[in-house]
Coordinates of C-alpha atoms (C1' of nucleotides) in Angstrom, one line a residue:
Chain K
M1 CA 111.6 78.1 87.5
F2 CA 110.0 79.8 84.5
F3 CA 108.1 78.2 81.7
I4 CA 106.0 79.3 78.8
D5 CA 102.6 78.1 77.8
S6 CA 102.6 78.4 74.0
Q7 CA 99.0 77.6 73.9
S8 CA 98.0 80.6 76.0
R9 CA 96.8 83.7 74.2
K10 CA 98.6 85.7 76.8
A11 CA 101.7 87.3 75.4
V12 CA 104.9 85.5 76.4
Y13 CA 106.4 88.6 78.1
E14 CA 103.2 88.9 80.2
Q15 CA 103.4 85.3 81.2
L16 CA 107.0 85.9 82.4
C17 CA 106.0 88.9 84.4
E18 CA 103.1 87.1 86.1
Q19 CA 105.4 84.2 87.0
A20 CA 108.0 86.5 88.5
E21 CA 105.3 88.2 90.5
R22 CA 104.1 84.8 91.7
L23 CA 107.5 83.6 92.5
I24 CA 108.2 86.8 94.5
A25 CA 104.9 86.6 96.3
A26 CA 105.6 83.0 97.2
G27 CA 109.0 83.8 98.5
L28 CA 110.7 81.6 95.9
L29 CA 112.5 84.7 94.6
K30 CA 113.9 86.6 97.5
A31 CA 115.1 90.2 97.7
G32 CA 118.6 90.6 96.4
E33 CA 118.6 87.3 94.5
P34 CA 119.8 87.3 90.9
M35 CA 117.2 86.7 88.1
P36 CA 118.3 84.4 85.4
S37 CA 120.3 86.3 82.8
V38 CA 118.4 87.4 79.7
R39 CA 120.5 85.1 77.6
S40 CA 120.2 82.0 79.7
L41 CA 116.5 82.3 80.1
S42 CA 116.2 83.0 76.4
V43 CA 118.0 79.7 75.7
S44 CA 116.2 77.6 78.3
L45 CA 112.7 78.7 77.3
G46 CA 113.4 78.9 73.6
V47 CA 112.3 82.5 73.4
N48 CA 114.0 85.4 71.7
P49 CA 116.2 87.5 74.0
N50 CA 114.2 90.6 73.1
T51 CA 111.1 89.1 74.6
I52 CA 112.8 88.3 77.9
Q53 CA 114.3 91.8 77.9
K54 CA 110.8 93.2 77.5
A55 CA 109.6 91.3 80.5
Y56 CA 112.5 92.4 82.6
T57 CA 112.1 96.0 81.5
E58 CA 108.5 95.8 82.7
L59 CA 109.4 94.2 86.0
D60 CA 112.1 96.9 86.5
R61 CA 109.6 99.6 85.8
R62 CA 107.2 98.1 88.3
G63 CA 110.0 98.0 90.9
L64 CA 110.0 94.2 91.3
I65 CA 113.5 93.9 90.0
Y66 CA 116.4 96.2 89.3
S67 CA 119.1 95.8 86.7
S68 CA 122.7 96.6 87.1
P69 CA 124.1 96.8 83.5
G70 CA 127.0 94.5 83.3
K71 CA 126.1 92.6 86.4
G72 CA 122.6 91.3 85.9
C73 CA 119.1 91.7 87.2
F74 CA 118.2 91.3 90.8
V75 CA 115.0 91.1 92.9
S76 CA 114.3 94.4 94.6
D77 CA 114.5 94.7 98.3
N78 CA 110.9 95.6 98.6
A79 CA 109.6 93.4 95.8
A80 CA 107.2 91.5 97.9
S81 CA 105.6 94.6 99.3
V82 CA 105.4 96.2 95.8
V83 CA 103.4 93.1 94.7
R84 CA 101.1 93.5 97.6
E85 CA 100.5 97.2 96.9
E86 CA 99.8 96.5 93.3
K87 CA 97.1 94.0 94.3
I88 CA 95.6 96.4 96.7
R89 CA 95.3 98.9 93.9
Q90 CA 93.5 96.3 91.9
L91 CA 90.7 95.9 94.4
G92 CA 88.6 98.3 92.5
E93 CA 88.6 95.8 89.6
V94 CA 87.7 93.0 91.9
E95 CA 84.7 95.0 93.0
A96 CA 83.7 95.5 89.5
L97 CA 84.1 91.8 88.8
A98 CA 82.0 90.9 91.8
A99 CA 79.4 93.4 90.6
S100 CA 79.2 91.8 87.2
F101 CA 78.6 88.4 88.9
A102 CA 76.0 89.9 91.1
A103 CA 74.2 91.4 88.1
A104 CA 74.3 88.1 86.3
G105 CA 72.4 86.6 89.2
V106 CA 75.3 84.5 90.6
E107 CA 74.6 84.2 94.3
K108 CA 77.1 85.7 96.6
S109 CA 77.6 82.4 98.4
I110 CA 78.8 80.7 95.1
F111 CA 81.2 83.6 94.4
M112 CA 82.5 83.5 98.0
E113 CA 83.1 79.7 97.7
A114 CA 85.5 80.3 94.8
V115 CA 87.3 83.0 96.7
D116 CA 87.5 80.6 99.7
N117 CA 89.0 78.0 97.6
G118 CA 91.6 80.4 96.2
Y119 CA 92.7 81.5 99.6
R120 CA 92.7 77.9 100.9
K121 CA 94.8 76.7 98.0
T122 CA 97.4 79.4 98.7
E123 CA 97.4 78.8 102.4
A124 CA 98.0 75.1 101.8
K125 CA 101.2 75.9 100.0
A126 CA 102.5 78.1 102.7
Chain J
M1 CA 72.0 102.7 75.6
F2 CA 75.4 101.9 74.2
F3 CA 78.4 104.1 74.3
I4 CA 82.1 103.8 73.4
D5 CA 85.0 105.0 75.5
S6 CA 87.5 105.9 72.8
Q7 CA 90.3 106.2 75.4
S8 CA 89.9 102.7 76.6
R9 CA 92.4 100.1 75.5
K10 CA 89.6 97.6 75.2
A11 CA 88.6 96.9 71.6
V12 CA 85.5 98.6 70.5
Y13 CA 83.7 95.4 69.7
E14 CA 84.6 94.0 73.1
Q15 CA 83.1 97.1 74.8
L16 CA 79.9 96.5 72.9
C17 CA 79.8 92.9 73.9
E18 CA 80.3 93.6 77.6
Q19 CA 77.7 96.3 77.5
A20 CA 75.2 94.0 75.9
E21 CA 76.0 91.5 78.5
R22 CA 75.4 94.0 81.3
L23 CA 72.2 95.3 79.8
I24 CA 70.8 91.8 79.6
A25 CA 71.9 90.9 83.1
A26 CA 70.3 94.0 84.4
G27 CA 67.1 93.3 82.6
L28 CA 67.3 96.4 80.5
L29 CA 67.4 94.3 77.4
K30 CA 64.8 91.7 77.6
A31 CA 64.2 88.4 75.8
G32 CA 62.7 89.0 72.3
E33 CA 63.5 92.7 72.3
P34 CA 65.2 94.0 69.1
M35 CA 68.8 95.1 69.3
P36 CA 69.6 98.4 67.6
S37 CA 70.3 97.9 63.9
V38 CA 73.9 97.7 62.9
R39 CA 73.6 100.8 60.7
S40 CA 71.8 103.0 63.3
L41 CA 74.3 102.0 66.1
S42 CA 77.1 102.6 63.6
V43 CA 75.9 106.1 63.1
S44 CA 75.0 107.0 66.6
L45 CA 78.3 105.7 68.0
G46 CA 80.5 106.9 65.1
V47 CA 81.9 103.4 64.7
N48 CA 82.5 101.5 61.5
P49 CA 79.6 99.1 60.7
N50 CA 82.0 96.2 60.5
T51 CA 82.9 96.7 64.1
I52 CA 79.3 96.6 65.2
Q53 CA 78.7 93.5 63.1
K54 CA 81.8 91.8 64.7
A55 CA 80.2 92.4 68.1
Y56 CA 76.8 91.1 67.1
T57 CA 78.4 88.0 65.5
E58 CA 80.2 87.4 68.8
L59 CA 77.0 87.9 70.8
D60 CA 75.2 85.5 68.4
R61 CA 77.9 82.9 68.9
R62 CA 77.6 83.1 72.7
G63 CA 73.8 82.7 72.4
L64 CA 72.9 86.1 73.8
I65 CA 71.2 87.3 70.6
Y66 CA 70.0 85.8 67.4
S67 CA 69.7 87.3 64.0
S68 CA 66.6 87.1 61.9
P69 CA 67.6 87.8 58.3
G70 CA 65.8 90.8 57.0
K71 CA 64.4 91.7 60.4
G72 CA 67.4 92.3 62.6
C73 CA 68.9 91.0 65.7
F74 CA 66.9 90.1 68.9
V75 CA 67.7 89.2 72.4
S76 CA 67.6 85.4 72.9
D77 CA 64.9 84.0 75.1
N78 CA 67.4 82.5 77.5
A79 CA 69.9 85.3 77.2
A80 CA 69.9 86.1 80.9
S81 CA 70.5 82.5 81.9
V82 CA 73.4 82.2 79.3
V83 CA 75.1 85.1 80.9
R84 CA 74.8 83.5 84.3
E85 CA 76.1 80.2 83.1
E86 CA 79.1 82.0 81.5
K87 CA 79.9 83.6 84.8
I88 CA 79.6 80.3 86.6
R89 CA 82.1 78.8 84.1
Q90 CA 84.5 81.7 85.0
L91 CA 84.5 80.8 88.7
G92 CA 87.8 79.0 88.2
E93 CA 89.4 82.3 87.2
V94 CA 87.9 83.9 90.2
E95 CA 89.6 81.3 92.3
A96 CA 92.9 81.9 90.7
L97 CA 92.5 85.6 91.2
A98 CA 91.8 85.1 94.8
A99 CA 94.8 82.8 95.1
S100 CA 97.1 85.4 93.6
F101 CA 95.8 88.0 96.2
A102 CA 96.3 85.5 99.0
A103 CA 99.8 84.8 97.8
A104 CA 100.6 88.5 97.7
G105 CA 99.7 88.7 101.3
V106 CA 96.4 90.5 100.9
E107 CA 94.2 89.6 103.8
K108 CA 91.0 87.7 103.0
S109 CA 89.0 90.3 104.9
I110 CA 90.2 93.0 102.6
F111 CA 89.5 91.0 99.5
M112 CA 86.0 90.1 100.8
E113 CA 85.3 93.8 101.5
A114 CA 85.8 94.5 97.8
V115 CA 83.5 91.6 96.9
D116 CA 80.9 92.9 99.4
N117 CA 81.0 96.3 97.8
G118 CA 80.6 94.9 94.4
Y119 CA 77.5 92.9 95.4
R120 CA 76.0 95.7 97.4
K121 CA 76.4 98.2 94.5
T122 CA 74.5 95.8 92.2
E123 CA 71.8 95.2 94.7
A124 CA 71.3 98.9 95.2
K125 CA 70.5 99.2 91.5
A126 CA 68.0 96.4 91.5
Chain O
M1 CA 135.4 107.4 101.7
F2 CA 134.1 105.7 98.6
F3 CA 131.1 103.5 98.4
I4 CA 129.0 101.8 95.7
D5 CA 125.2 101.7 95.4
S6 CA 124.8 98.4 93.7
Q7 CA 121.1 99.2 93.1
S8 CA 121.9 102.3 91.2
R9 CA 121.5 102.2 87.4
K10 CA 124.5 104.4 87.2
A11 CA 127.6 102.6 86.1
V12 CA 130.0 101.8 88.9
Y13 CA 132.9 103.7 87.3
E14 CA 130.6 106.8 87.0
Q15 CA 129.6 106.6 90.7
L16 CA 133.3 106.6 91.5
C17 CA 134.1 109.6 89.3
E18 CA 131.2 111.6 90.7
Q19 CA 132.3 110.8 94.3
A20 CA 135.8 111.8 93.6
E21 CA 134.6 115.0 92.1
R22 CA 132.4 115.7 95.2
L23 CA 135.2 114.9 97.6
I24 CA 137.5 117.2 95.8
A25 CA 134.9 120.0 95.6
A26 CA 134.2 119.6 99.3
G27 CA 137.9 119.7 100.2
L28 CA 138.0 116.2 101.6
L29 CA 140.4 115.2 98.9
K30 CA 143.2 117.9 98.8
A31 CA 145.7 118.7 96.1
G32 CA 148.7 116.3 96.3
E33 CA 146.9 113.8 98.5
P34 CA 147.1 110.2 97.3
M35 CA 144.1 108.4 96.0
P36 CA 143.4 104.9 97.4
S37 CA 145.3 102.3 95.4
V38 CA 143.3 100.5 92.7
R39 CA 143.8 97.2 94.5
S40 CA 142.8 98.4 98.0
L41 CA 139.7 100.1 96.6
S42 CA 138.9 97.1 94.6
V43 CA 138.9 94.9 97.7
S44 CA 137.2 97.3 100.0
L45 CA 134.4 98.0 97.6
G46 CA 134.2 94.5 96.2
V47 CA 134.5 95.8 92.7
N48 CA 136.6 94.5 89.8
P49 CA 140.0 96.3 89.6
N50 CA 139.3 97.0 85.9
T51 CA 136.4 99.1 87.0
I52 CA 138.4 101.1 89.5
Q53 CA 141.1 101.5 86.8
K54 CA 138.5 102.8 84.4
A55 CA 137.3 105.5 86.8
Y56 CA 140.9 106.6 87.6
T57 CA 141.7 106.8 83.9
E58 CA 138.7 109.0 83.4
L59 CA 139.6 111.2 86.3
D60 CA 143.1 111.5 84.9
R61 CA 141.8 112.5 81.5
R62 CA 139.7 115.2 83.1
G63 CA 142.7 116.4 85.0
L64 CA 141.4 115.8 88.5
I65 CA 144.1 113.3 89.4
Y66 CA 147.4 112.3 87.9
S67 CA 149.1 108.9 88.1
S68 CA 152.8 108.6 89.1
P69 CA 153.9 105.2 87.8
G70 CA 155.0 103.0 90.6
K71 CA 153.7 105.4 93.3
G72 CA 150.0 105.6 92.6
C73 CA 147.5 108.2 91.8
F74 CA 147.3 111.7 93.4
V75 CA 144.9 114.6 93.4
S76 CA 146.0 117.3 90.9
D77 CA 147.1 120.6 92.2
N78 CA 144.3 122.4 90.4
A79 CA 141.7 119.7 90.9
A80 CA 139.3 122.0 92.6
S81 CA 139.4 124.6 90.0
V82 CA 139.0 122.0 87.2
V83 CA 135.9 120.8 88.9
R84 CA 134.6 124.4 89.0
E85 CA 135.5 125.0 85.4
E86 CA 133.6 121.8 84.4
K87 CA 130.6 123.1 86.1
I88 CA 130.8 126.4 84.4
R89 CA 130.9 124.6 81.1
Q90 CA 127.7 122.8 82.1
L91 CA 125.7 126.0 82.6
G92 CA 124.3 125.7 79.1
E93 CA 122.6 122.5 80.2
V94 CA 121.3 124.1 83.3
E95 CA 119.8 126.8 81.1
A96 CA 118.1 124.1 78.9
L97 CA 116.9 122.3 82.1
A98 CA 115.3 125.5 83.4
A99 CA 113.8 126.2 80.0
S100 CA 112.1 122.7 80.0
F101 CA 110.7 123.5 83.5
A102 CA 109.5 126.8 82.3
A103 CA 107.8 125.2 79.2
A104 CA 106.1 122.7 81.4
G105 CA 104.5 125.5 83.4
V106 CA 106.5 125.2 86.6
E107 CA 106.7 128.6 88.1
K108 CA 110.1 130.1 88.4
S109 CA 109.7 130.6 92.1
I110 CA 109.2 126.9 92.6
F111 CA 112.3 126.1 90.6
M112 CA 114.3 128.8 92.5
E113 CA 113.2 127.3 95.8
A114 CA 114.8 124.0 94.8
V115 CA 118.0 125.8 93.8
D116 CA 118.0 127.7 97.1
N117 CA 117.6 124.5 99.0
G118 CA 120.5 123.0 97.1
Y119 CA 122.8 125.9 97.8
R120 CA 121.8 126.1 101.4
K121 CA 122.4 122.4 101.9
T122 CA 125.9 122.8 100.7
E123 CA 126.6 125.9 102.7
A124 CA 125.4 124.2 105.8
K125 CA 128.1 121.6 105.3
A126 CA 130.9 124.1 104.8
Chain C
M1 CA 107.7 117.9 63.9
F2 CA 110.0 115.2 65.1
F3 CA 113.7 114.7 64.2
I4 CA 116.6 112.6 65.3
D5 CA 120.1 113.7 66.1
S6 CA 122.1 110.7 65.0
Q7 CA 125.2 112.4 66.7
S8 CA 123.6 112.4 70.1
R9 CA 124.6 109.7 72.5
K10 CA 121.0 109.7 73.7
A11 CA 119.0 106.7 72.6
V12 CA 116.7 107.4 69.7
Y13 CA 113.6 106.4 71.6
E14 CA 114.6 108.8 74.4
Q15 CA 115.0 111.6 72.0
L16 CA 111.5 111.0 70.7
C17 CA 110.0 110.9 74.2
E18 CA 111.7 114.1 75.1
Q19 CA 110.5 115.8 71.9
A20 CA 106.9 114.7 72.5
E21 CA 107.2 116.0 76.0
R22 CA 108.4 119.4 74.7
L23 CA 105.8 119.6 72.0
I24 CA 103.0 118.9 74.5
A25 CA 104.5 121.4 77.0
A26 CA 104.6 124.0 74.3
G27 CA 101.1 123.4 73.2
L28 CA 102.1 122.2 69.8
L29 CA 100.6 118.8 70.5
K30 CA 97.2 119.3 72.0
A31 CA 95.0 116.9 74.0
G32 CA 93.1 114.5 71.7
E33 CA 95.3 115.2 68.7
P34 CA 96.6 112.1 66.8
M35 CA 100.3 111.3 67.0
P36 CA 102.0 110.4 63.8
S37 CA 101.4 106.7 63.1
V38 CA 104.3 104.3 64.0
R39 CA 104.8 103.4 60.4
S40 CA 104.7 107.0 59.0
L41 CA 107.1 108.3 61.6
S42 CA 109.4 105.3 61.0
V43 CA 109.6 106.1 57.3
S44 CA 110.0 109.9 57.7
L45 CA 112.7 109.6 60.3
G46 CA 114.4 106.6 58.8
V47 CA 114.1 104.7 62.0
N48 CA 113.0 101.2 62.6
P49 CA 109.3 100.9 63.6
N50 CA 110.3 99.0 66.7
T51 CA 112.1 102.0 68.0
I52 CA 109.1 104.3 67.4
Q53 CA 106.9 101.7 69.1
K54 CA 109.2 101.7 72.1
A55 CA 109.0 105.5 72.4
Y56 CA 105.2 105.4 72.1
T57 CA 104.9 102.6 74.7
E58 CA 106.9 104.7 77.1
L59 CA 104.8 107.8 76.5
D60 CA 101.7 105.7 77.0
R61 CA 103.0 104.4 80.3
R62 CA 103.8 107.9 81.5
G63 CA 100.2 108.9 80.5
L64 CA 101.2 111.5 77.8
I65 CA 99.5 109.6 75.1
Y66 CA 97.0 106.7 74.8
S67 CA 96.8 104.1 72.1
S68 CA 93.7 102.8 70.5
P69 CA 94.7 99.6 68.7
G70 CA 93.5 99.8 65.1
K71 CA 92.9 103.6 65.4
G72 CA 96.2 105.1 66.4
C73 CA 97.9 107.0 69.2
F74 CA 96.5 110.2 70.7
V75 CA 97.6 112.9 73.0
S76 CA 96.0 112.3 76.5
D77 CA 93.5 114.8 77.8
N78 CA 95.7 115.7 80.8
A79 CA 99.0 115.3 79.0
A80 CA 100.2 118.8 79.7
S81 CA 99.5 118.5 83.4
V82 CA 101.2 115.2 83.5
V83 CA 104.4 116.7 82.1
R84 CA 104.2 119.5 84.7
E85 CA 103.8 116.9 87.5
E86 CA 106.7 114.9 86.3
K87 CA 108.8 118.1 86.4
I88 CA 107.7 118.8 89.9
R89 CA 108.7 115.4 90.9
Q90 CA 112.2 116.1 89.5
L91 CA 112.8 119.1 91.7
G92 CA 114.8 117.0 94.1
E93 CA 117.3 116.3 91.3
V94 CA 117.4 120.0 90.6
E95 CA 118.2 120.6 94.2
A96 CA 121.1 118.0 94.1
L97 CA 122.3 119.6 90.9
A98 CA 122.4 123.0 92.5
A99 CA 124.1 121.5 95.5
S100 CA 126.9 120.1 93.3
F101 CA 127.4 123.5 91.7
A102 CA 127.5 125.1 95.1
A103 CA 130.0 122.6 96.3
A104 CA 132.2 123.2 93.3
G105 CA 132.3 126.9 94.2
V106 CA 130.1 128.2 91.5
E107 CA 128.4 131.4 92.9
K108 CA 124.7 131.2 93.2
S109 CA 124.4 134.4 91.1
I110 CA 126.1 132.6 88.2
F111 CA 123.8 129.6 88.5
M112 CA 120.8 131.9 88.8
E113 CA 121.7 133.7 85.6
A114 CA 121.6 130.4 83.7
V115 CA 118.1 129.7 85.2
D116 CA 116.9 133.2 84.3
N117 CA 118.1 132.8 80.7
G118 CA 116.2 129.5 80.5
Y119 CA 113.1 130.9 81.8
R120 CA 113.4 134.0 79.6
K121 CA 114.0 131.9 76.5
T122 CA 110.8 130.0 77.1
E123 CA 108.8 133.0 77.8
A124 CA 110.0 134.6 74.7
K125 CA 108.4 131.7 72.7
A126 CA 105.1 132.0 74.4
Chain B
dG1 C1' 130.1 87.4 81.0
dT2 C1' 125.9 91.2 81.7
dG3 C1' 121.9 94.3 80.1
dG4 C1' 120.4 98.0 76.5
dT5 C1' 119.4 99.6 71.9
dC6 C1' 118.5 99.0 67.3
dT7 C1' 117.6 97.1 62.6
dA8 C1' 114.9 94.1 59.6
dG9 C1' 111.0 92.0 58.8
dA10 C1' 107.0 88.9 60.0
dC11 C1' 102.2 88.1 61.7
dC12 C1' 98.2 89.2 64.5
dA13 C1' 93.9 91.4 65.8
dC14 C1' 91.3 95.4 65.2
dA15 C1' 88.9 99.6 62.7
Chain F
dG1 C1' 95.0 101.4 57.4
dT2 C1' 96.4 101.0 63.0
dG3 C1' 99.2 99.4 67.1
dG4 C1' 101.2 95.0 69.6
dT5 C1' 104.1 91.1 69.7
dC6 C1' 107.8 88.3 68.3
dT7 C1' 111.9 86.3 66.0
dA8 C1' 116.7 86.8 64.4
dG9 C1' 120.6 88.8 65.0
dA10 C1' 123.9 92.8 65.4
dC11 C1' 126.6 96.2 68.2
dC12 C1' 127.5 98.8 72.4
dA13 C1' 129.2 99.9 77.1
dC14 C1' 130.1 97.9 81.3
dA15 C1' 132.0 94.4 85.0

DNA sequence: GTGGTCTAGACCACA
DNA sequence: GTGGTCTAGACCACA
């Protein structure tokens, strides 16, 4: 379910957070379901437990999962809506990104085409 | 023309690169024009000369400026088109970004609105 | 009478202790009354018997309950006054808490309002 | 400026966060001022750098400090007001605390006396 | 078994 | 010099 791209310059713990976010958004990780344990994921990914822990701590902080010490970590009830709200809050950055493309002379139609493709790709999965 | 946000978590040299890119895209830095000297920019921004140099080296590598030993750095003839081509190459990331918003359940119309605003903002300046 | 919030980051045995304390303070658990048996509570809450036992041991240590081998656990005769004395002993922490609010610039009247609400809420129940 | 109580059952990184909060609230750490470097604090407190880093990461997340990689960590411009807002948000817990004292039969006047003392102690320092 | 904290120490990019 | 990430591995409380 999780995997690490060791080539990526993205930090391992960030890759894990983004994947969890994606899995939750896609409904592959549902509210109340257990996350893999820190240790098991550490072994299966060949990553130090501390790194997994760091990712889980971050996900907990964002409200996507909650941890019950002694029991494990679980997907939060409202995880999916939290993800959506986070994205809504990022729309300002999307605006800035679009502005930079506009300033660089990239036609809006070309930008929109990429957006269309992204949305279509996701809808195809659903 | 250039300024540093010391509170930003972006590296100083990256802030400089992005500003140069923006100034070129906006036509405020035109082909053939001289860039501020490393030393003068270092003084006016209160930044270590090595950091300015690192930004200029990066801009040179990307083909936005060229350095003429003994004379200084100048904006490349095709700087504006290089910026545009870089953006075109980043469209795949835009697609992935849009896909992540789609997966999170953010309606396409909401995403498009942000894009519209970004494009409008830029056009207003032009 | 008892319930567990599985989403809480508080340990299960601590949740149980706090609830017992509250029930005793509120007079819902009276001196001499039997506590639910470890086994029955374990079943009804879906919690490991060791965890219930740990809570009961802690309550025994604090003098809120006593265990009668073969018969079960019972609320101590002076349980209510023990709870009160424990609270009195915690007043130093309340003072430190108030001091930290004062230092942060929270007006005393605002702090007092929260205290008032807390006292009023309890009195309403009585 | 910082110190660790090794007897305390509070985690070291939490002690550091609370002290930073207190120093900021008391005006001993002012906006823009540099925090001790991770390494120097690690040496002076005899604590592993990772633990200091963890505290700083948490303070950064809360908006009390910001970090400029390569330069150091600094107190945020609005650190003091962030501390105050955090306290305001904790008033609900104060209310619950007061309610538990009320339920235990601790007279309001006794509770208020502790609060008074806390506020007076802080004002004496100012 | 579970997560949480901590030490020890390496390596990186950046200023 | 600075902070950020990561490995390796220990110890703890809790279920």
